[in-house]
JSON list of C-alpha atoms in Angstrom, two decimals:
[
{"chain": "A", "resi": 315, "resn": "UNK", "atom": "CA", "xyz": [-66.62, -39.21, 1.73]},
{"chain": "A", "resi": 316, "resn": "UNK", "atom": "CA", "xyz": [-68.51, -36.49, 3.94]},
{"chain": "A", "resi": 317, "resn": "UNK", "atom": "CA", "xyz": [-68.40, -32.53, 3.73]},
{"chain": "A", "resi": 318, "resn": "UNK", "atom": "CA", "xyz": [-66.44, -32.62, 7.06]},
{"chain": "A", "resi": 319, "resn": "UNK", "atom": "CA", "xyz": [-63.96, -35.22, 6.24]},
{"chain": "A", "resi": 320, "resn": "UNK", "atom": "CA", "xyz": [-63.25, -33.00, 2.89]},
{"chain": "A", "resi": 321, "resn": "UNK", "atom": "CA", "xyz": [-63.19, -29.91, 4.68]},
{"chain": "A", "resi": 322, "resn": "UNK", "atom": "CA", "xyz": [-60.65, -31.49, 7.27]},
{"chain": "A", "resi": 323, "resn": "UNK", "atom": "CA", "xyz": [-58.55, -33.37, 4.59]},
{"chain": "A", "resi": 324, "resn": "UNK", "atom": "CA", "xyz": [-58.18, -29.56, 2.31]},
{"chain": "A", "resi": 325, "resn": "UNK", "atom": "CA", "xyz": [-57.44, -28.15, 5.79]},
{"chain": "A", "resi": 326, "resn": "UNK", "atom": "CA", "xyz": [-54.66, -30.46, 6.38]},
{"chain": "A", "resi": 327, "resn": "UNK", "atom": "CA", "xyz": [-53.03, -30.41, 2.99]},
{"chain": "A", "resi": 328, "resn": "UNK", "atom": "CA", "xyz": [-53.59, -26.45, 2.88]},
{"chain": "A", "resi": 329, "resn": "UNK", "atom": "CA", "xyz": [-51.47, -26.21, 6.08]},
{"chain": "A", "resi": 330, "resn": "UNK", "atom": "CA", "xyz": [-48.67, -28.56, 5.21]},
{"chain": "A", "resi": 331, "resn": "UNK", "atom": "CA", "xyz": [-48.56, -26.29, 1.85]},
{"chain": "A", "resi": 332, "resn": "UNK", "atom": "CA", "xyz": [-47.97, -23.38, 3.89]},
{"chain": "A", "resi": 333, "resn": "UNK", "atom": "CA", "xyz": [-45.58, -24.94, 6.16]},
{"chain": "A", "resi": 334, "resn": "UNK", "atom": "CA", "xyz": [-43.72, -26.56, 3.17]},
{"chain": "A", "resi": 335, "resn": "UNK", "atom": "CA", "xyz": [-43.69, -23.09, 1.43]},
{"chain": "A", "resi": 336, "resn": "UNK", "atom": "CA", "xyz": [-42.60, -21.46, 4.99]},
{"chain": "A", "resi": 337, "resn": "UNK", "atom": "CA", "xyz": [-39.74, -23.62, 4.96]},
{"chain": "A", "resi": 338, "resn": "UNK", "atom": "CA", "xyz": [-38.50, -22.90, 1.39]},
{"chain": "A", "resi": 339, "resn": "UNK", "atom": "CA", "xyz": [-38.73, -19.52, 2.08]},
{"chain": "A", "resi": 340, "resn": "UNK", "atom": "CA", "xyz": [-36.83, -19.53, 5.19]},
{"chain": "A", "resi": 341, "resn": "UNK", "atom": "CA", "xyz": [-34.18, -21.69, 3.36]},
{"chain": "A", "resi": 342, "resn": "UNK", "atom": "CA", "xyz": [-34.36, -19.12, 0.54]},
{"chain": "A", "resi": 343, "resn": "UNK", "atom": "CA", "xyz": [-33.69, -16.07, 2.59]},
{"chain": "A", "resi": 344, "resn": "UNK", "atom": "CA", "xyz": [-31.07, -17.67, 5.49]},
{"chain": "A", "resi": 345, "resn": "UNK", "atom": "CA", "xyz": [-28.96, -18.78, 2.74]},
{"chain": "A", "resi": 346, "resn": "UNK", "atom": "CA", "xyz": [-29.39, -15.29, 1.03]},
{"chain": "A", "resi": 347, "resn": "UNK", "atom": "CA", "xyz": [-27.91, -13.90, 4.40]},
{"chain": "A", "resi": 348, "resn": "UNK", "atom": "CA", "xyz": [-25.39, -16.47, 4.68]},
{"chain": "A", "resi": 349, "resn": "UNK", "atom": "CA", "xyz": [-24.14, -15.19, 1.14]},
{"chain": "A", "resi": 350, "resn": "UNK", "atom": "CA", "xyz": [-24.63, -11.42, 1.75]},
{"chain": "A", "resi": 351, "resn": "UNK", "atom": "CA", "xyz": [-22.43, -11.47, 5.17]},
{"chain": "A", "resi": 352, "resn": "UNK", "atom": "CA", "xyz": [-19.84, -13.78, 3.01]},
{"chain": "A", "resi": 353, "resn": "UNK", "atom": "CA", "xyz": [-19.49, -11.01, 0.18]},
{"chain": "A", "resi": 354, "resn": "UNK", "atom": "CA", "xyz": [-19.08, -8.51, 2.56]},
{"chain": "A", "resi": 355, "resn": "UNK", "atom": "CA", "xyz": [-16.49, -10.25, 4.63]},
{"chain": "A", "resi": 356, "resn": "UNK", "atom": "CA", "xyz": [-14.74, -10.92, 1.58]},
{"chain": "A", "resi": 357, "resn": "UNK", "atom": "CA", "xyz": [-15.12, -7.43, 0.23]},
{"chain": "A", "resi": 358, "resn": "UNK", "atom": "CA", "xyz": [-13.74, -6.03, 3.91]},
{"chain": "A", "resi": 359, "resn": "UNK", "atom": "CA", "xyz": [-10.66, -8.28, 3.46]},
{"chain": "A", "resi": 360, "resn": "UNK", "atom": "CA", "xyz": [-10.07, -7.41, 0.00]},
{"chain": "A", "resi": 361, "resn": "UNK", "atom": "CA", "xyz": [-9.62, -4.13, 0.74]},
{"chain": "A", "resi": 362, "resn": "UNK", "atom": "CA", "xyz": [-7.47, -4.74, 3.93]},
{"chain": "A", "resi": 363, "resn": "UNK", "atom": "CA", "xyz": [-4.98, -6.50, 1.47]},
{"chain": "A", "resi": 364, "resn": "UNK", "atom": "CA", "xyz": [-5.14, -3.57, -0.94]},
{"chain": "A", "resi": 365, "resn": "UNK", "atom": "CA", "xyz": [-4.30, -1.34, 1.58]},
{"chain": "A", "resi": 366, "resn": "UNK", "atom": "CA", "xyz": [-1.52, -3.11, 2.85]},
{"chain": "A", "resi": 367, "resn": "UNK", "atom": "CA", "xyz": [-0.18, -3.91, -0.42]},
{"chain": "A", "resi": 368, "resn": "UNK", "atom": "CA", "xyz": [-0.29, -0.38, -1.12]},
{"chain": "A", "resi": 369, "resn": "UNK", "atom": "CA", "xyz": [1.52, 0.52, 2.11]},
{"chain": "A", "resi": 370, "resn": "UNK", "atom": "CA", "xyz": [4.28, -1.78, 1.58]},
{"chain": "A", "resi": 371, "resn": "UNK", "atom": "CA", "xyz": [4.92, -0.55, -2.20]},
{"chain": "A", "resi": 372, "resn": "UNK", "atom": "CA", "xyz": [5.17, 2.97, -0.69]},
{"chain": "A", "resi": 373, "resn": "UNK", "atom": "CA", "xyz": [7.46, 1.86, 2.01]},
{"chain": "A", "resi": 374, "resn": "UNK", "atom": "CA", "xyz": [9.75, -0.13, -0.25]},
{"chain": "A", "resi": 375, "resn": "UNK", "atom": "CA", "xyz": [10.06, 2.98, -2.47]},
{"chain": "A", "resi": 376, "resn": "UNK", "atom": "CA", "xyz": [10.80, 5.12, 0.23]},
{"chain": "A", "resi": 377, "resn": "UNK", "atom": "CA", "xyz": [13.39, 2.47, 1.57]},
{"chain": "A", "resi": 378, "resn": "UNK", "atom": "CA", "xyz": [14.68, 2.49, -1.89]},
{"chain": "A", "resi": 379, "resn": "UNK", "atom": "CA", "xyz": [14.68, 6.56, -2.13]},
{"chain": "A", "resi": 380, "resn": "UNK", "atom": "CA", "xyz": [16.60, 6.54, 1.46]},
{"chain": "A", "resi": 381, "resn": "UNK", "atom": "CA", "xyz": [19.38, 3.83, -0.16]},
{"chain": "A", "resi": 382, "resn": "UNK", "atom": "CA", "xyz": [19.63, 5.89, -3.15]},
{"chain": "A", "resi": 383, "resn": "UNK", "atom": "CA", "xyz": [20.73, 8.69, -1.01]},
{"chain": "A", "resi": 384, "resn": "UNK", "atom": "CA", "xyz": [22.83, 6.76, 1.27]},
{"chain": "A", "resi": 385, "resn": "UNK", "atom": "CA", "xyz": [25.36, 4.92, -1.18]},
{"chain": "A", "resi": 386, "resn": "UNK", "atom": "CA", "xyz": [28.29, 5.55, 1.21]},
{"chain": "A", "resi": 387, "resn": "UNK", "atom": "CA", "xyz": [26.65, 3.60, 3.96]},
{"chain": "A", "resi": 388, "resn": "UNK", "atom": "CA", "xyz": [26.24, 7.02, 6.23]},
{"chain": "A", "resi": 389, "resn": "UNK", "atom": "CA", "xyz": [22.22, 6.42, 7.18]},
{"chain": "A", "resi": 390, "resn": "UNK", "atom": "CA", "xyz": [22.40, 3.12, 8.60]},
{"chain": "A", "resi": 391, "resn": "UNK", "atom": "CA", "xyz": [19.91, 3.69, 10.96]},
{"chain": "A", "resi": 392, "resn": "UNK", "atom": "CA", "xyz": [17.50, 5.46, 8.86]},
{"chain": "A", "resi": 393, "resn": "UNK", "atom": "CA", "xyz": [17.85, 2.65, 6.39]},
{"chain": "A", "resi": 394, "resn": "UNK", "atom": "CA", "xyz": [17.57, -0.18, 9.07]},
{"chain": "A", "resi": 395, "resn": "UNK", "atom": "CA", "xyz": [14.26, 1.26, 10.38]},
{"chain": "A", "resi": 396, "resn": "UNK", "atom": "CA", "xyz": [12.88, 1.44, 6.96]},
{"chain": "A", "resi": 397, "resn": "UNK", "atom": "CA", "xyz": [13.49, -2.33, 7.00]},
{"chain": "A", "resi": 398, "resn": "UNK", "atom": "CA", "xyz": [12.01, -3.08, 9.89]},
{"chain": "A", "resi": 399, "resn": "UNK", "atom": "CA", "xyz": [8.87, -1.03, 8.86]},
{"chain": "A", "resi": 400, "resn": "UNK", "atom": "CA", "xyz": [8.86, -3.32, 5.63]},
{"chain": "A", "resi": 401, "resn": "UNK", "atom": "CA", "xyz": [8.95, -6.56, 7.76]},
{"chain": "A", "resi": 402, "resn": "UNK", "atom": "CA", "xyz": [6.33, -5.62, 10.11]},
{"chain": "A", "resi": 403, "resn": "UNK", "atom": "CA", "xyz": [3.94, -4.75, 6.87]},
{"chain": "A", "resi": 404, "resn": "UNK", "atom": "CA", "xyz": [5.04, -8.00, 5.53]},
{"chain": "A", "resi": 405, "resn": "UNK", "atom": "CA", "xyz": [4.20, -9.80, 8.60]},
{"chain": "A", "resi": 406, "resn": "UNK", "atom": "CA", "xyz": [0.80, -8.11, 8.31]},
{"chain": "A", "resi": 407, "resn": "UNK", "atom": "CA", "xyz": [0.41, -9.02, 4.65]},
{"chain": "A", "resi": 408, "resn": "UNK", "atom": "CA", "xyz": [1.00, -12.53, 5.66]},
{"chain": "A", "resi": 409, "resn": "UNK", "atom": "CA", "xyz": [-2.11, -12.72, 8.18]},
{"chain": "A", "resi": 410, "resn": "UNK", "atom": "CA", "xyz": [-4.33, -11.11, 5.69]},
{"chain": "A", "resi": 411, "resn": "UNK", "atom": "CA", "xyz": [-3.11, -12.95, 2.59]},
{"chain": "A", "resi": 412, "resn": "UNK", "atom": "CA", "xyz": [-1.76, -16.41, 3.81]},
{"chain": "A", "resi": 413, "resn": "UNK", "atom": "CA", "xyz": [-2.18, -17.43, 0.01]},
{"chain": "A", "resi": 414, "resn": "UNK", "atom": "CA", "xyz": [-0.61, -14.19, -1.30]},
{"chain": "A", "resi": 415, "resn": "UNK", "atom": "CA", "xyz": [1.76, -16.09, -3.67]},
{"chain": "A", "resi": 416, "resn": "UNK", "atom": "CA", "xyz": [3.82, -14.20, -5.96]},
{"chain": "A", "resi": 417, "resn": "UNK", "atom": "CA", "xyz": [3.24, -10.98, -4.24]},
{"chain": "A", "resi": 418, "resn": "UNK", "atom": "CA", "xyz": [4.43, -12.38, -0.89]},
{"chain": "A", "resi": 419, "resn": "UNK", "atom": "CA", "xyz": [7.43, -14.16, -2.26]},
{"chain": "A", "resi": 420, "resn": "UNK", "atom": "CA", "xyz": [8.55, -10.46, -4.09]},
{"chain": "A", "resi": 421, "resn": "UNK", "atom": "CA", "xyz": [7.83, -8.68, -0.88]},
{"chain": "A", "resi": 422, "resn": "UNK", "atom": "CA", "xyz": [10.40, -10.91, 1.15]},
{"chain": "A", "resi": 423, "resn": "UNK", "atom": "CA", "xyz": [12.71, -10.66, -1.81]},
{"chain": "A", "resi": 424, "resn": "UNK", "atom": "CA", "xyz": [12.50, -6.96, -1.48]},
{"chain": "A", "resi": 425, "resn": "UNK", "atom": "CA", "xyz": [13.56, -7.06, 2.19]},
{"chain": "A", "resi": 426, "resn": "UNK", "atom": "CA", "xyz": [16.38, -9.47, 1.37]},
{"chain": "A", "resi": 427, "resn": "UNK", "atom": "CA", "xyz": [17.51, -7.05, -1.49]},
{"chain": "A", "resi": 428, "resn": "UNK", "atom": "CA", "xyz": [17.49, -4.01, 1.07]},
{"chain": "A", "resi": 429, "resn": "UNK", "atom": "CA", "xyz": [19.41, -5.98, 3.83]},
{"chain": "A", "resi": 430, "resn": "UNK", "atom": "CA", "xyz": [22.07, -6.71, 1.02]},
{"chain": "A", "resi": 431, "resn": "UNK", "atom": "CA", "xyz": [22.11, -3.23, 0.07]},
{"chain": "A", "resi": 432, "resn": "UNK", "atom": "CA", "xyz": [22.52, -1.98, 3.63]},
{"chain": "A", "resi": 433, "resn": "UNK", "atom": "CA", "xyz": [25.56, -4.70, 4.01]},
{"chain": "A", "resi": 434, "resn": "UNK", "atom": "CA", "xyz": [27.00, -3.80, 0.65]},
{"chain": "A", "resi": 435, "resn": "UNK", "atom": "CA", "xyz": [26.62, 0.29, 1.39]},
{"chain": "A", "resi": 436, "resn": "UNK", "atom": "CA", "xyz": [28.53, -0.54, 4.76]},
{"chain": "A", "resi": 437, "resn": "UNK", "atom": "CA", "xyz": [31.17, -2.50, 3.27]},
{"chain": "A", "resi": 438, "resn": "UNK", "atom": "CA", "xyz": [31.63, 0.22, 0.66]},
{"chain": "A", "resi": 439, "resn": "UNK", "atom": "CA", "xyz": [32.13, 3.12, 3.00]},
{"chain": "A", "resi": 440, "resn": "UNK", "atom": "CA", "xyz": [34.84, 0.64, 5.02]},
{"chain": "A", "resi": 441, "resn": "UNK", "atom": "CA", "xyz": [36.68, -0.07, 1.81]},
{"chain": "A", "resi": 442, "resn": "UNK", "atom": "CA", "xyz": [36.86, 3.57, 0.45]},
{"chain": "A", "resi": 443, "resn": "UNK", "atom": "CA", "xyz": [40.24, 4.35, -1.34]},
{"chain": "A", "resi": 444, "resn": "UNK", "atom": "CA", "xyz": [41.12, 0.05, -1.47]},
{"chain": "A", "resi": 445, "resn": "UNK", "atom": "CA", "xyz": [41.20, -2.09, -4.32]},
{"chain": "A", "resi": 446, "resn": "UNK", "atom": "CA", "xyz": [37.73, -3.59, -3.10]},
{"chain": "A", "resi": 447, "resn": "UNK", "atom": "CA", "xyz": [35.80, -0.50, -3.44]},
{"chain": "A", "resi": 448, "resn": "UNK", "atom": "CA", "xyz": [35.09, -0.74, -7.29]},
{"chain": "A", "resi": 449, "resn": "UNK", "atom": "CA", "xyz": [33.94, -4.33, -6.64]},
{"chain": "A", "resi": 450, "resn": "UNK", "atom": "CA", "xyz": [31.72, -3.44, -4.03]},
{"chain": "A", "resi": 451, "resn": "UNK", "atom": "CA", "xyz": [30.20, -0.28, -6.21]},
{"chain": "A", "resi": 452, "resn": "UNK", "atom": "CA", "xyz": [29.30, -2.97, -8.89]},
{"chain": "A", "resi": 453, "resn": "UNK", "atom": "CA", "xyz": [27.54, -5.05, -6.91]},
{"chain": "A", "resi": 454, "resn": "UNK", "atom": "CA", "xyz": [25.76, -2.15, -5.12]},
{"chain": "A", "resi": 455, "resn": "UNK", "atom": "CA", "xyz": [24.68, -0.97, -8.82]},
{"chain": "A", "resi": 456, "resn": "UNK", "atom": "CA", "xyz": [23.52, -4.72, -9.69]},
{"chain": "A", "resi": 457, "resn": "UNK", "atom": "CA", "xyz": [21.68, -5.20, -6.64]},
{"chain": "A", "resi": 458, "resn": "UNK", "atom": "CA", "xyz": [20.11, -1.73, -6.96]},
{"chain": "A", "resi": 459, "resn": "UNK", "atom": "CA", "xyz": [19.14, -2.56, -10.38]},
{"chain": "A", "resi": 460, "resn": "UNK", "atom": "CA", "xyz": [17.58, -6.07, -8.96]},
{"chain": "A", "resi": 461, "resn": "UNK", "atom": "CA", "xyz": [15.70, -4.21, -6.65]},
{"chain": "A", "resi": 462, "resn": "UNK", "atom": "CA", "xyz": [14.41, -1.72, -9.01]},
{"chain": "A", "resi": 463, "resn": "UNK", "atom": "CA", "xyz": [13.10, -4.68, -11.11]},
{"chain": "A", "resi": 464, "resn": "UNK", "atom": "CA", "xyz": [11.60, -6.56, -8.08]},
{"chain": "A", "resi": 465, "resn": "UNK", "atom": "CA", "xyz": [9.80, -3.15, -7.36]},
{"chain": "A", "resi": 466, "resn": "UNK", "atom": "CA", "xyz": [8.26, -2.74, -10.61]},
{"chain": "A", "resi": 467, "resn": "UNK", "atom": "CA", "xyz": [7.60, -6.75, -10.88]},
{"chain": "A", "resi": 468, "resn": "UNK", "atom": "CA", "xyz": [5.26, -6.40, -7.56]},
{"chain": "A", "resi": 469, "resn": "UNK", "atom": "CA", "xyz": [3.53, -3.19, -8.76]},
{"chain": "A", "resi": 470, "resn": "UNK", "atom": "CA", "xyz": [2.57, -4.81, -11.58]},
{"chain": "A", "resi": 471, "resn": "UNK", "atom": "CA", "xyz": [1.30, -8.08, -9.51]},
{"chain": "A", "resi": 472, "resn": "UNK", "atom": "CA", "xyz": [-0.34, -5.85, -7.01]},
{"chain": "A", "resi": 473, "resn": "UNK", "atom": "CA", "xyz": [-2.11, -4.18, -9.83]},
{"chain": "A", "resi": 474, "resn": "UNK", "atom": "CA", "xyz": [-3.25, -7.21, -11.11]},
{"chain": "A", "resi": 475, "resn": "UNK", "atom": "CA", "xyz": [-4.77, -8.50, -7.76]},
{"chain": "A", "resi": 476, "resn": "UNK", "atom": "CA", "xyz": [-6.40, -5.61, -7.04]},
{"chain": "A", "resi": 477, "resn": "UNK", "atom": "CA", "xyz": [-8.11, -5.52, -10.51]},
{"chain": "A", "resi": 478, "resn": "UNK", "atom": "CA", "xyz": [-8.92, -9.52, -10.48]},
{"chain": "A", "resi": 479, "resn": "UNK", "atom": "CA", "xyz": [-10.43, -9.00, -7.15]},
{"chain": "A", "resi": 480, "resn": "UNK", "atom": "CA", "xyz": [-12.65, -5.96, -7.77]},
{"chain": "A", "resi": 481, "resn": "UNK", "atom": "CA", "xyz": [-14.09, -7.42, -11.30]}
]
């Protein structure tokens, strides 16, 4: 093999190796950029869910406070507005965490508890002084206990979710 042929062959092999090394480097860096972008997106979505869950819990606690001050059913409009706010936040939760599982179930359950409490408080007001009033008061007490238990369970589930995602 002549010197020229050997030099040409070495140049071809060197160019091929450089192209191959460039392709590997490009693949590695583009994959890393995708991983970084996905991690940043996941982090942003996690923060959005965390904030929405927190807003929901605070809104539920406020709704419970209003209900606690409204055992006679006199603040119907205020309770209705608080329930509507919970429903708005719930829709946002569904959009941000379609796989929210137990948290979404508990959030939906809380809305149903509040609707039932609103109805019972209204019924209690209408039944004041009748024989039905005691039965309705018992149902109000039981529903309030269930509501408080569901709020506590949801707080615990959100705490576990936030800690799981942050780890």
